[in-house]
Structures are given as C-alpha cells and as structure tokens.
Short mmCIF file of N, CA and C in Angstrom, two decimals:
data_model
loop_
_atom_site.label_atom_id
_atom_site.label_comp_id
_atom_site.label_asym_id
_atom_site.label_seq_id
_atom_site.Cartn_x
_atom_site.Cartn_y
_atom_site.Cartn_z
N UNK A 19 -14.82 -0.15 -18.11
CA UNK A 19 -14.34 -0.12 -19.46
C UNK A 19 -13.03 -0.89 -19.51
N UNK A 20 -12.84 -1.60 -20.63
CA UNK A 20 -11.62 -2.33 -20.82
C UNK A 20 -10.58 -1.43 -21.47
N UNK A 21 -9.32 -1.62 -21.14
CA UNK A 21 -8.24 -0.83 -21.70
C UNK A 21 -8.26 -0.88 -23.22
N UNK A 22 -8.60 -2.00 -23.82
CA UNK A 22 -8.64 -2.13 -25.26
C UNK A 22 -9.72 -1.26 -25.89
N UNK A 23 -10.70 -0.82 -25.10
CA UNK A 23 -11.74 0.08 -25.59
C UNK A 23 -11.38 1.55 -25.38
N UNK A 24 -10.22 1.77 -24.77
CA UNK A 24 -9.83 3.13 -24.41
C UNK A 24 -8.43 3.44 -24.94
N UNK A 25 -8.24 3.25 -26.23
CA UNK A 25 -7.00 3.64 -26.87
C UNK A 25 -5.92 2.59 -26.89
N UNK A 26 -6.13 1.42 -26.27
CA UNK A 26 -5.10 0.40 -26.25
C UNK A 26 -5.45 -0.85 -27.06
N UNK A 27 -6.45 -0.71 -27.97
CA UNK A 27 -6.83 -1.85 -28.81
C UNK A 27 -5.59 -2.27 -29.64
N UNK A 28 -5.31 -3.54 -29.59
CA UNK A 28 -4.18 -4.07 -30.35
C UNK A 28 -2.83 -3.91 -29.64
N UNK A 29 -2.82 -3.31 -28.45
CA UNK A 29 -1.57 -3.09 -27.73
C UNK A 29 -1.04 -4.48 -27.29
N UNK A 30 0.14 -4.85 -27.74
CA UNK A 30 0.67 -6.17 -27.39
C UNK A 30 0.89 -6.39 -25.88
N UNK A 31 1.01 -5.31 -25.14
CA UNK A 31 1.16 -5.44 -23.69
C UNK A 31 -0.03 -6.10 -23.05
N UNK A 32 -1.23 -5.81 -23.56
CA UNK A 32 -2.43 -6.42 -22.97
C UNK A 32 -2.44 -7.93 -23.21
N UNK A 33 -2.04 -8.36 -24.38
CA UNK A 33 -1.98 -9.81 -24.65
C UNK A 33 -0.93 -10.46 -23.74
N UNK A 34 0.20 -9.82 -23.54
CA UNK A 34 1.23 -10.34 -22.68
C UNK A 34 0.77 -10.46 -21.23
N UNK A 35 0.01 -9.45 -20.77
CA UNK A 35 -0.54 -9.47 -19.42
C UNK A 35 -1.52 -10.62 -19.26
N UNK A 36 -2.42 -10.75 -20.22
CA UNK A 36 -3.41 -11.82 -20.16
C UNK A 36 -2.75 -13.19 -20.14
N UNK A 37 -1.76 -13.39 -21.02
CA UNK A 37 -1.07 -14.69 -21.08
C UNK A 37 -0.30 -15.00 -19.81
N UNK A 38 0.15 -13.98 -19.11
CA UNK A 38 0.95 -14.19 -17.88
C UNK A 38 0.10 -14.60 -16.70
N UNK A 39 -1.21 -14.45 -16.77
CA UNK A 39 -2.10 -14.82 -15.65
C UNK A 39 -2.50 -16.30 -15.78
N UNK A 40 -2.18 -17.06 -14.76
CA UNK A 40 -2.52 -18.49 -14.74
C UNK A 40 -4.00 -18.68 -14.36
N UNK A 41 -4.66 -19.59 -15.04
CA UNK A 41 -6.06 -19.91 -14.72
C UNK A 41 -6.06 -21.24 -13.99
N UNK A 42 -6.65 -21.24 -12.78
CA UNK A 42 -6.71 -22.45 -11.95
C UNK A 42 -8.19 -22.83 -11.77
N UNK A 43 -8.60 -23.96 -12.33
CA UNK A 43 -10.02 -24.34 -12.20
C UNK A 43 -10.38 -24.82 -10.82
N UNK A 44 -11.63 -24.55 -10.45
CA UNK A 44 -12.22 -25.04 -9.20
C UNK A 44 -11.47 -24.59 -7.95
N UNK A 45 -10.99 -23.34 -7.97
CA UNK A 45 -10.34 -22.77 -6.80
C UNK A 45 -10.90 -21.40 -6.52
N UNK A 46 -11.28 -21.08 -5.31
CA UNK A 46 -11.17 -21.85 -4.08
C UNK A 46 -12.32 -22.82 -3.86
N UNK A 47 -13.32 -22.76 -4.76
CA UNK A 47 -14.45 -23.70 -4.68
C UNK A 47 -14.78 -24.21 -6.08
N UNK A 48 -15.45 -25.33 -6.19
CA UNK A 48 -15.83 -25.84 -7.50
C UNK A 48 -16.62 -24.81 -8.32
N UNK A 49 -16.31 -24.71 -9.59
CA UNK A 49 -17.01 -23.79 -10.50
C UNK A 49 -16.30 -22.45 -10.69
N UNK A 50 -15.32 -22.14 -9.85
CA UNK A 50 -14.59 -20.87 -9.99
C UNK A 50 -13.35 -21.11 -10.85
N UNK A 51 -13.16 -20.26 -11.86
CA UNK A 51 -11.93 -20.29 -12.67
C UNK A 51 -11.03 -19.16 -12.14
N UNK A 52 -10.19 -19.51 -11.15
CA UNK A 52 -9.36 -18.53 -10.45
C UNK A 52 -8.30 -17.93 -11.36
N UNK A 53 -8.24 -16.61 -11.38
CA UNK A 53 -7.27 -15.89 -12.18
C UNK A 53 -6.06 -15.55 -11.29
N UNK A 54 -5.02 -16.34 -11.38
CA UNK A 54 -3.85 -16.26 -10.47
C UNK A 54 -2.83 -15.26 -10.99
N UNK A 55 -2.78 -14.08 -10.37
CA UNK A 55 -1.84 -13.06 -10.81
C UNK A 55 -0.43 -13.30 -10.30
N UNK A 56 -0.22 -14.31 -9.46
CA UNK A 56 1.15 -14.54 -8.99
C UNK A 56 2.10 -14.89 -10.14
N UNK A 57 1.56 -15.51 -11.19
CA UNK A 57 2.42 -15.83 -12.34
C UNK A 57 2.71 -14.56 -13.15
N UNK A 58 1.83 -13.57 -13.12
CA UNK A 58 2.11 -12.27 -13.73
C UNK A 58 3.33 -11.61 -13.05
N UNK A 59 3.39 -11.76 -11.74
CA UNK A 59 4.49 -11.16 -10.97
C UNK A 59 5.82 -11.80 -11.28
N UNK A 60 5.82 -13.04 -11.78
CA UNK A 60 7.04 -13.74 -12.15
C UNK A 60 7.59 -13.28 -13.51
N UNK A 61 6.74 -12.60 -14.27
CA UNK A 61 7.11 -12.14 -15.61
C UNK A 61 7.38 -10.64 -15.53
N UNK A 62 8.66 -10.28 -15.48
CA UNK A 62 9.08 -8.89 -15.27
C UNK A 62 8.42 -7.95 -16.27
N UNK A 63 8.43 -8.33 -17.54
CA UNK A 63 7.85 -7.44 -18.58
C UNK A 63 6.35 -7.26 -18.38
N UNK A 64 5.63 -8.35 -18.16
CA UNK A 64 4.18 -8.25 -18.00
C UNK A 64 3.83 -7.45 -16.73
N UNK A 65 4.57 -7.66 -15.65
CA UNK A 65 4.35 -6.92 -14.41
C UNK A 65 4.58 -5.43 -14.62
N UNK A 66 5.72 -5.10 -15.26
CA UNK A 66 6.05 -3.69 -15.53
C UNK A 66 5.01 -3.05 -16.45
N UNK A 67 4.60 -3.80 -17.50
CA UNK A 67 3.59 -3.28 -18.41
C UNK A 67 2.29 -2.98 -17.69
N UNK A 68 1.92 -3.85 -16.75
CA UNK A 68 0.68 -3.65 -15.97
C UNK A 68 0.75 -2.32 -15.22
N UNK A 69 1.84 -2.14 -14.49
CA UNK A 69 2.02 -0.89 -13.72
C UNK A 69 2.08 0.31 -14.64
N UNK A 70 2.84 0.18 -15.74
CA UNK A 70 3.00 1.31 -16.67
C UNK A 70 1.67 1.77 -17.28
N UNK A 71 0.82 0.82 -17.64
CA UNK A 71 -0.48 1.18 -18.22
C UNK A 71 -1.32 1.97 -17.22
N UNK A 72 -1.33 1.48 -15.97
CA UNK A 72 -2.09 2.23 -14.94
C UNK A 72 -1.48 3.60 -14.70
N UNK A 73 -0.17 3.69 -14.62
CA UNK A 73 0.49 4.97 -14.39
C UNK A 73 0.18 5.96 -15.52
N UNK A 74 0.26 5.50 -16.76
CA UNK A 74 -0.05 6.35 -17.90
C UNK A 74 -1.47 6.88 -17.82
N UNK A 75 -2.39 6.05 -17.36
CA UNK A 75 -3.80 6.47 -17.27
C UNK A 75 -4.00 7.50 -16.17
N UNK A 76 -3.38 7.30 -15.01
CA UNK A 76 -3.71 8.11 -13.84
C UNK A 76 -2.76 9.26 -13.54
N UNK A 77 -1.68 9.36 -14.25
CA UNK A 77 -0.65 10.34 -14.00
C UNK A 77 -1.18 11.78 -13.93
N UNK A 78 -2.12 12.14 -14.80
CA UNK A 78 -2.58 13.51 -14.92
C UNK A 78 -4.01 13.70 -14.45
N UNK A 79 -4.50 12.86 -13.54
CA UNK A 79 -5.87 12.95 -13.08
C UNK A 79 -5.99 13.60 -11.71
N UNK A 80 -4.90 14.09 -11.15
CA UNK A 80 -4.97 14.79 -9.87
C UNK A 80 -5.30 13.84 -8.72
N UNK A 81 -4.92 12.59 -8.82
CA UNK A 81 -5.19 11.63 -7.76
C UNK A 81 -4.16 11.80 -6.64
N UNK A 82 -4.65 11.92 -5.42
CA UNK A 82 -3.76 12.10 -4.27
C UNK A 82 -3.67 10.87 -3.40
N UNK A 83 -4.57 9.89 -3.63
CA UNK A 83 -4.62 8.67 -2.82
C UNK A 83 -4.84 7.48 -3.75
N UNK A 84 -3.99 6.46 -3.59
CA UNK A 84 -4.23 5.16 -4.22
C UNK A 84 -4.56 4.23 -3.07
N UNK A 85 -5.77 3.68 -3.08
CA UNK A 85 -6.23 2.77 -2.02
C UNK A 85 -6.21 1.35 -2.60
N UNK A 86 -5.38 0.49 -1.99
CA UNK A 86 -5.25 -0.89 -2.45
C UNK A 86 -6.00 -1.84 -1.54
N UNK A 87 -6.73 -2.73 -2.18
CA UNK A 87 -7.52 -3.73 -1.45
C UNK A 87 -6.65 -4.92 -1.14
N UNK A 88 -6.68 -5.37 0.13
CA UNK A 88 -5.88 -6.53 0.56
C UNK A 88 -6.33 -7.76 -0.21
N UNK A 89 -5.41 -8.54 -0.62
CA UNK A 89 -3.96 -8.42 -0.49
C UNK A 89 -3.35 -8.01 -1.82
N UNK A 90 -3.97 -8.42 -2.91
CA UNK A 90 -3.30 -8.21 -4.20
C UNK A 90 -3.35 -6.76 -4.67
N UNK A 91 -4.22 -5.95 -4.13
CA UNK A 91 -4.18 -4.51 -4.41
C UNK A 91 -2.92 -3.87 -3.85
N UNK A 92 -2.32 -4.56 -2.86
CA UNK A 92 -1.07 -4.07 -2.28
C UNK A 92 0.11 -4.28 -3.23
N UNK A 93 -0.04 -5.20 -4.17
CA UNK A 93 1.04 -5.51 -5.11
C UNK A 93 1.18 -4.37 -6.14
N UNK A 94 0.06 -3.86 -6.64
CA UNK A 94 0.09 -2.86 -7.70
C UNK A 94 -0.01 -1.43 -7.15
N UNK A 95 -0.76 -1.25 -6.09
CA UNK A 95 -1.06 0.09 -5.57
C UNK A 95 0.15 0.93 -5.21
N UNK A 96 1.10 0.42 -4.41
CA UNK A 96 2.23 1.26 -4.01
C UNK A 96 3.08 1.75 -5.20
N UNK A 97 3.29 0.90 -6.19
CA UNK A 97 4.08 1.29 -7.37
C UNK A 97 3.37 2.41 -8.15
N UNK A 98 2.06 2.25 -8.30
CA UNK A 98 1.28 3.27 -8.99
C UNK A 98 1.31 4.58 -8.21
N UNK A 99 1.11 4.50 -6.89
CA UNK A 99 1.11 5.69 -6.06
C UNK A 99 2.44 6.43 -6.14
N UNK A 100 3.55 5.72 -6.03
CA UNK A 100 4.86 6.37 -6.13
C UNK A 100 5.04 7.06 -7.46
N UNK A 101 4.65 6.40 -8.53
CA UNK A 101 4.87 6.94 -9.86
C UNK A 101 4.01 8.17 -10.17
N UNK A 102 2.83 8.27 -9.55
CA UNK A 102 1.95 9.43 -9.83
C UNK A 102 2.02 10.48 -8.73
N UNK A 103 2.85 10.26 -7.72
CA UNK A 103 3.01 11.23 -6.65
C UNK A 103 1.86 11.25 -5.64
N UNK A 104 1.28 10.09 -5.42
CA UNK A 104 0.15 9.98 -4.46
C UNK A 104 0.58 9.13 -3.26
N UNK A 105 -0.20 9.19 -2.20
CA UNK A 105 0.03 8.31 -1.06
C UNK A 105 -0.71 7.01 -1.30
N UNK A 106 -0.23 5.96 -0.61
CA UNK A 106 -0.88 4.65 -0.69
C UNK A 106 -1.57 4.37 0.64
N UNK A 107 -2.85 3.99 0.57
CA UNK A 107 -3.63 3.64 1.75
C UNK A 107 -4.07 2.17 1.62
N UNK A 108 -3.64 1.32 2.55
CA UNK A 108 -4.10 -0.08 2.49
C UNK A 108 -5.50 -0.24 3.05
N UNK A 109 -6.32 -0.97 2.35
CA UNK A 109 -7.66 -1.34 2.83
C UNK A 109 -7.54 -2.80 3.22
N UNK A 110 -7.63 -3.06 4.55
CA UNK A 110 -7.25 -4.35 5.10
C UNK A 110 -8.46 -5.18 5.48
N UNK A 111 -8.23 -6.47 5.65
CA UNK A 111 -9.23 -7.38 6.22
C UNK A 111 -9.34 -7.07 7.70
N UNK A 112 -10.40 -7.55 8.37
CA UNK A 112 -10.62 -7.19 9.77
C UNK A 112 -9.46 -7.57 10.71
N UNK A 113 -9.26 -6.69 11.69
CA UNK A 113 -8.31 -6.92 12.77
C UNK A 113 -6.85 -7.04 12.34
N UNK A 114 -6.48 -6.37 11.28
CA UNK A 114 -5.10 -6.37 10.79
C UNK A 114 -4.40 -5.04 11.05
N UNK A 115 -5.17 -3.99 11.29
CA UNK A 115 -4.59 -2.66 11.51
C UNK A 115 -4.64 -2.28 12.99
N UNK A 116 -3.53 -1.79 13.52
CA UNK A 116 -3.54 -1.28 14.89
C UNK A 116 -4.19 0.08 14.93
N UNK A 117 -4.66 0.49 16.05
CA UNK A 117 -5.24 1.85 16.23
C UNK A 117 -6.69 1.89 15.77
N UNK A 118 -7.18 3.10 15.67
CA UNK A 118 -8.58 3.33 15.35
C UNK A 118 -8.83 3.13 13.85
N UNK A 119 -9.87 2.33 13.56
CA UNK A 119 -10.21 2.03 12.16
C UNK A 119 -11.69 2.30 11.91
N UNK A 120 -11.98 2.45 10.64
CA UNK A 120 -13.37 2.51 10.15
C UNK A 120 -13.53 1.30 9.25
N UNK A 121 -14.71 0.67 9.27
CA UNK A 121 -14.89 -0.56 8.51
C UNK A 121 -16.16 -0.51 7.66
N UNK A 122 -16.18 -1.40 6.66
CA UNK A 122 -17.32 -1.50 5.75
C UNK A 122 -17.51 -2.97 5.42
N UNK A 123 -18.70 -3.52 5.63
CA UNK A 123 -19.00 -4.90 5.33
C UNK A 123 -19.44 -5.04 3.89
N UNK A 124 -19.24 -6.24 3.34
CA UNK A 124 -19.65 -6.52 1.95
C UNK A 124 -19.86 -8.03 1.77
N UNK A 125 -20.56 -8.37 0.67
CA UNK A 125 -20.87 -9.74 0.34
C UNK A 125 -19.99 -10.14 -0.85
N UNK A 126 -19.28 -11.26 -0.72
CA UNK A 126 -18.47 -11.82 -1.77
C UNK A 126 -19.31 -12.76 -2.65
N UNK A 127 -18.70 -13.22 -3.78
CA UNK A 127 -19.40 -14.20 -4.58
C UNK A 127 -19.54 -15.54 -3.86
N UNK A 128 -18.69 -15.76 -2.82
CA UNK A 128 -18.78 -17.01 -2.04
C UNK A 128 -18.58 -16.77 -0.55
N UNK A 129 -19.21 -15.72 0.00
CA UNK A 129 -19.14 -15.45 1.44
C UNK A 129 -19.32 -13.99 1.78
N UNK A 130 -18.96 -13.59 2.99
CA UNK A 130 -19.02 -12.19 3.41
C UNK A 130 -17.69 -11.79 4.05
N UNK A 131 -17.42 -10.48 4.08
CA UNK A 131 -16.17 -9.98 4.68
C UNK A 131 -16.33 -8.51 5.01
N UNK A 132 -15.22 -7.90 5.44
CA UNK A 132 -15.18 -6.48 5.79
C UNK A 132 -13.84 -5.90 5.36
N UNK A 133 -13.84 -4.64 5.02
CA UNK A 133 -12.61 -3.90 4.79
C UNK A 133 -12.46 -2.87 5.89
N UNK A 134 -11.20 -2.61 6.30
CA UNK A 134 -10.92 -1.62 7.33
C UNK A 134 -9.81 -0.68 6.83
N UNK A 135 -9.88 0.53 7.36
CA UNK A 135 -8.89 1.55 7.03
C UNK A 135 -8.64 2.39 8.28
N UNK A 136 -7.43 2.89 8.41
CA UNK A 136 -7.16 3.76 9.57
C UNK A 136 -7.98 5.04 9.48
N UNK A 137 -8.55 5.45 10.59
CA UNK A 137 -9.21 6.74 10.68
C UNK A 137 -8.11 7.79 10.48
N UNK A 138 -8.35 8.79 9.64
CA UNK A 138 -7.38 9.82 9.39
C UNK A 138 -6.46 9.57 8.21
N UNK A 139 -6.54 8.39 7.61
CA UNK A 139 -5.67 8.09 6.46
C UNK A 139 -6.07 8.89 5.23
N UNK A 140 -7.33 9.29 5.18
CA UNK A 140 -7.89 10.07 4.07
C UNK A 140 -8.38 11.40 4.59
N UNK A 141 -8.05 12.46 3.90
CA UNK A 141 -8.56 13.78 4.23
C UNK A 141 -9.75 14.08 3.37
N UNK A 142 -10.77 14.77 3.90
CA UNK A 142 -11.93 15.13 3.06
C UNK A 142 -11.47 15.90 1.83
N UNK A 143 -12.05 15.53 0.70
CA UNK A 143 -11.77 16.20 -0.57
C UNK A 143 -10.65 15.55 -1.37
N UNK A 144 -9.91 14.60 -0.78
CA UNK A 144 -8.86 13.95 -1.56
C UNK A 144 -9.45 13.13 -2.70
N UNK A 145 -8.72 13.10 -3.80
CA UNK A 145 -9.14 12.33 -4.98
C UNK A 145 -8.48 10.96 -4.95
N UNK A 146 -9.30 9.92 -4.99
CA UNK A 146 -8.80 8.56 -4.77
C UNK A 146 -9.02 7.63 -5.95
N UNK A 147 -8.07 6.72 -6.12
CA UNK A 147 -8.16 5.60 -7.03
C UNK A 147 -8.18 4.35 -6.18
N UNK A 148 -9.10 3.43 -6.48
CA UNK A 148 -9.15 2.13 -5.79
C UNK A 148 -8.57 1.09 -6.74
N UNK A 149 -7.61 0.30 -6.25
CA UNK A 149 -6.97 -0.69 -7.09
C UNK A 149 -7.07 -2.09 -6.46
N UNK A 150 -7.34 -3.09 -7.32
CA UNK A 150 -7.35 -4.48 -6.91
C UNK A 150 -6.93 -5.31 -8.12
N UNK A 151 -6.68 -6.58 -7.90
CA UNK A 151 -6.24 -7.42 -9.01
C UNK A 151 -7.41 -7.84 -9.89
N UNK A 152 -8.58 -8.06 -9.28
CA UNK A 152 -9.68 -8.66 -10.02
C UNK A 152 -11.03 -8.14 -9.54
N UNK A 153 -11.93 -7.96 -10.48
CA UNK A 153 -13.33 -7.66 -10.13
C UNK A 153 -14.21 -8.74 -10.76
N UNK A 154 -15.09 -9.30 -9.93
CA UNK A 154 -16.07 -10.28 -10.42
C UNK A 154 -17.46 -9.68 -10.26
N UNK A 155 -17.96 -9.64 -9.03
CA UNK A 155 -19.30 -9.08 -8.79
C UNK A 155 -19.25 -7.60 -8.45
N UNK A 156 -18.11 -7.08 -8.06
CA UNK A 156 -17.98 -5.68 -7.67
C UNK A 156 -18.23 -5.42 -6.22
N UNK A 157 -18.51 -6.45 -5.43
CA UNK A 157 -18.80 -6.26 -4.00
C UNK A 157 -17.68 -5.65 -3.21
N UNK A 158 -16.44 -6.15 -3.43
CA UNK A 158 -15.31 -5.62 -2.67
C UNK A 158 -15.01 -4.19 -3.07
N UNK A 159 -15.01 -3.92 -4.37
CA UNK A 159 -14.74 -2.54 -4.84
C UNK A 159 -15.82 -1.59 -4.32
N UNK A 160 -17.07 -2.05 -4.33
CA UNK A 160 -18.17 -1.21 -3.84
C UNK A 160 -17.95 -0.86 -2.36
N UNK A 161 -17.54 -1.83 -1.56
CA UNK A 161 -17.27 -1.56 -0.14
C UNK A 161 -16.11 -0.59 0.01
N UNK A 162 -15.08 -0.71 -0.84
CA UNK A 162 -13.96 0.21 -0.77
C UNK A 162 -14.39 1.62 -1.10
N UNK A 163 -15.23 1.79 -2.10
CA UNK A 163 -15.75 3.10 -2.49
C UNK A 163 -16.53 3.70 -1.33
N UNK A 164 -17.43 2.92 -0.74
CA UNK A 164 -18.25 3.43 0.38
C UNK A 164 -17.36 3.84 1.54
N UNK A 165 -16.36 3.04 1.84
CA UNK A 165 -15.44 3.33 2.96
C UNK A 165 -14.71 4.66 2.71
N UNK A 166 -14.15 4.83 1.54
CA UNK A 166 -13.41 6.07 1.21
C UNK A 166 -14.34 7.29 1.21
N UNK A 167 -15.55 7.10 0.67
CA UNK A 167 -16.48 8.24 0.63
C UNK A 167 -16.98 8.61 2.01
N UNK A 168 -17.10 7.64 2.89
CA UNK A 168 -17.49 7.96 4.29
C UNK A 168 -16.43 8.85 4.95
N UNK A 169 -15.18 8.74 4.52
CA UNK A 169 -14.10 9.56 5.05
C UNK A 169 -13.96 10.89 4.29
N UNK A 170 -14.81 11.10 3.28
CA UNK A 170 -14.82 12.36 2.57
C UNK A 170 -14.01 12.40 1.30
N UNK A 171 -13.50 11.25 0.84
CA UNK A 171 -12.73 11.21 -0.40
C UNK A 171 -13.68 11.25 -1.61
N UNK A 172 -13.16 11.75 -2.71
CA UNK A 172 -13.84 11.67 -4.00
C UNK A 172 -13.19 10.51 -4.75
N UNK A 173 -13.92 9.42 -4.95
CA UNK A 173 -13.37 8.29 -5.68
C UNK A 173 -13.49 8.57 -7.17
N UNK A 174 -12.35 8.73 -7.82
CA UNK A 174 -12.29 9.06 -9.22
C UNK A 174 -12.60 7.84 -10.10
N UNK A 175 -12.00 6.69 -9.71
CA UNK A 175 -12.16 5.52 -10.54
C UNK A 175 -11.70 4.30 -9.73
N UNK A 176 -12.20 3.13 -10.14
CA UNK A 176 -11.71 1.85 -9.64
C UNK A 176 -10.97 1.18 -10.79
N UNK A 177 -9.89 0.43 -10.47
CA UNK A 177 -9.09 -0.19 -11.50
C UNK A 177 -8.72 -1.60 -11.09
N UNK A 178 -8.75 -2.50 -12.05
CA UNK A 178 -8.36 -3.91 -11.81
C UNK A 178 -7.55 -4.42 -13.00
N UNK A 179 -6.69 -5.35 -12.71
CA UNK A 179 -5.92 -5.98 -13.77
C UNK A 179 -6.81 -6.84 -14.64
N UNK A 180 -7.66 -7.64 -14.03
CA UNK A 180 -8.51 -8.56 -14.75
C UNK A 180 -9.93 -8.46 -14.19
N UNK A 181 -10.93 -8.59 -15.06
CA UNK A 181 -12.28 -8.49 -14.52
C UNK A 181 -13.39 -8.67 -15.53
N UNK A 182 -14.56 -8.79 -14.93
CA UNK A 182 -15.80 -8.90 -15.68
C UNK A 182 -16.48 -7.54 -15.72
N UNK A 183 -16.99 -7.09 -16.86
CA UNK A 183 -17.66 -5.81 -16.90
C UNK A 183 -18.88 -5.74 -15.99
N UNK A 184 -19.49 -6.91 -15.65
CA UNK A 184 -20.65 -6.92 -14.77
C UNK A 184 -20.30 -6.40 -13.37
N UNK A 185 -19.04 -6.39 -13.03
CA UNK A 185 -18.60 -5.87 -11.73
C UNK A 185 -18.94 -4.43 -11.53
N UNK A 186 -19.18 -3.69 -12.60
CA UNK A 186 -19.46 -2.26 -12.51
C UNK A 186 -20.87 -1.99 -11.98
N UNK A 187 -21.78 -2.96 -12.09
CA UNK A 187 -23.15 -2.74 -11.67
C UNK A 187 -23.28 -2.33 -10.23
N UNK A 188 -22.43 -2.82 -9.39
CA UNK A 188 -22.54 -2.53 -7.94
C UNK A 188 -21.74 -1.28 -7.53
N UNK A 189 -21.17 -0.57 -8.51
CA UNK A 189 -20.33 0.58 -8.20
C UNK A 189 -21.09 1.90 -8.26
N UNK A 190 -22.38 1.88 -8.40
CA UNK A 190 -23.21 3.09 -8.39
C UNK A 190 -22.68 4.18 -9.30
N UNK A 191 -22.31 3.78 -10.53
CA UNK A 191 -21.88 4.76 -11.50
C UNK A 191 -20.41 5.13 -11.49
N UNK A 192 -19.66 4.63 -10.54
CA UNK A 192 -18.22 4.92 -10.51
C UNK A 192 -17.57 4.22 -11.70
N UNK A 193 -16.67 4.93 -12.37
CA UNK A 193 -15.97 4.29 -13.51
C UNK A 193 -15.10 3.12 -13.04
N UNK A 194 -15.03 2.12 -13.90
CA UNK A 194 -14.23 0.92 -13.65
C UNK A 194 -13.33 0.71 -14.85
N UNK A 195 -12.02 0.64 -14.62
CA UNK A 195 -11.04 0.44 -15.69
C UNK A 195 -10.41 -0.95 -15.50
N UNK A 196 -10.52 -1.80 -16.50
CA UNK A 196 -10.02 -3.18 -16.45
C UNK A 196 -9.02 -3.38 -17.59
N UNK A 197 -7.89 -3.96 -17.26
CA UNK A 197 -6.89 -4.21 -18.32
C UNK A 197 -7.30 -5.37 -19.21
N UNK A 198 -7.63 -6.51 -18.64
CA UNK A 198 -7.94 -7.68 -19.47
C UNK A 198 -9.15 -8.45 -18.91
N UNK A 199 -9.81 -9.17 -19.81
CA UNK A 199 -10.91 -10.03 -19.38
C UNK A 199 -10.36 -11.34 -18.82
N UNK A 200 -11.13 -12.00 -17.96
CA UNK A 200 -10.65 -13.30 -17.44
C UNK A 200 -10.59 -14.33 -18.57
N UNK A 201 -9.60 -15.15 -18.52
CA UNK A 201 -9.50 -16.23 -19.46
C UNK A 201 -10.20 -17.44 -18.88
N UNK A 202 -10.78 -18.28 -19.74
CA UNK A 202 -11.47 -19.45 -19.25
C UNK A 202 -10.71 -20.72 -19.50
N UNK A 203 -9.65 -20.61 -20.29
CA UNK A 203 -8.83 -21.81 -20.56
C UNK A 203 -7.72 -21.91 -19.55
N UNK A 204 -7.36 -23.14 -19.21
CA UNK A 204 -6.35 -23.41 -18.20
C UNK A 204 -4.99 -23.39 -18.88
N UNK A 205 -4.02 -22.77 -18.17
CA UNK A 205 -2.63 -22.84 -18.61
C UNK A 205 -1.76 -23.12 -17.38
N UNK A 206 -0.83 -24.01 -17.53
CA UNK A 206 0.06 -24.34 -16.42
C UNK A 206 1.49 -24.11 -16.84
#
C-alpha cells in the first residue's frame, strides 16, 4: 500500500520525498530507471520527513526489531529503530558478517544473491519490520522475510521509500508499505 492511500493523500512531504530522489536512466543495466536515494539524503527536510513518516506509522505496533537490507536499508533502519525503541539487525550480503550466520538465497531482477544475518540476532516471537529503499520485484524483501521467519520472528510489515506495488506479489501476503512510486522522468 502506498502512504497516500493510508491517510497521507495530499501530504506535501510525499511530494518532497519523490522530488528529492534522482532518476538515473540505464543504470546499472540498459532499460533500468534507477531511483537514486543518495540525493534524498542530501536534502535534510526530505530525509527527515522520510524517517518521520515511518516512525509515525510503526511507533505503536509493538515492533521489537527493525531489519535493514544492505546497503540502503542501513540508512533508514537504525533511525527508525532508535525512534520506536527497537533493535536494528543488519541483513548483509554474503561473507560480510563475522561469526555464525544464517543465509537465504534470492533472485534479483538482473541476477541472484543471498542475504545473511547473525544467528541469535532475532529471538523467537519478536515482531519485525523489514526496511529497504526500493522494491521492484519483491525478491529481496521476500528473502528477508523468509530469513527472519526461519529464526522465529513475526514479520509485521515490509517498508520501502520507493516502489512498485507489484513487489508485493512475492511477499506471500505480508503487508508492504511504500512512501512513493518510482518516477520515470530524469532529473539532474
């Protein structure tokens, strides 16, 4: 569901967030309109508004874990976790975490990969939010959900700054909250 469909229709913060995201054509491969959130991070107001909207949504949901997907989920996840009183758990690419890990493979829109998490980072029964910057096909979010559920977490929702609603198809009914739709026009 888009934020505009959930009480934020007409909220000027959403327009500011959307405008702050740079669109880069044909990156990383031809045909992809890359939604570059690094320009959002340069805009203090848009960045703060992004975090504030997520915090307002999740503050009273009893979430004890915010799991951020490498790398851009690490940008938003820790701030959200601190504000709602939850711990932050990084979901990393292969061979980035020391110690014992559990992993989950997935298919990307242009390749394959794996997510890893420390064994013991999640306790059975914890309520989790999965955060990333973007959802396209839902493959990465789906792998994150499977990984957390294998450790006994209850995944409450997945959240992304920008995304396509089609990304929810691979989430097996898990709710997906998206702030803004991808823009197709280039801005530099």
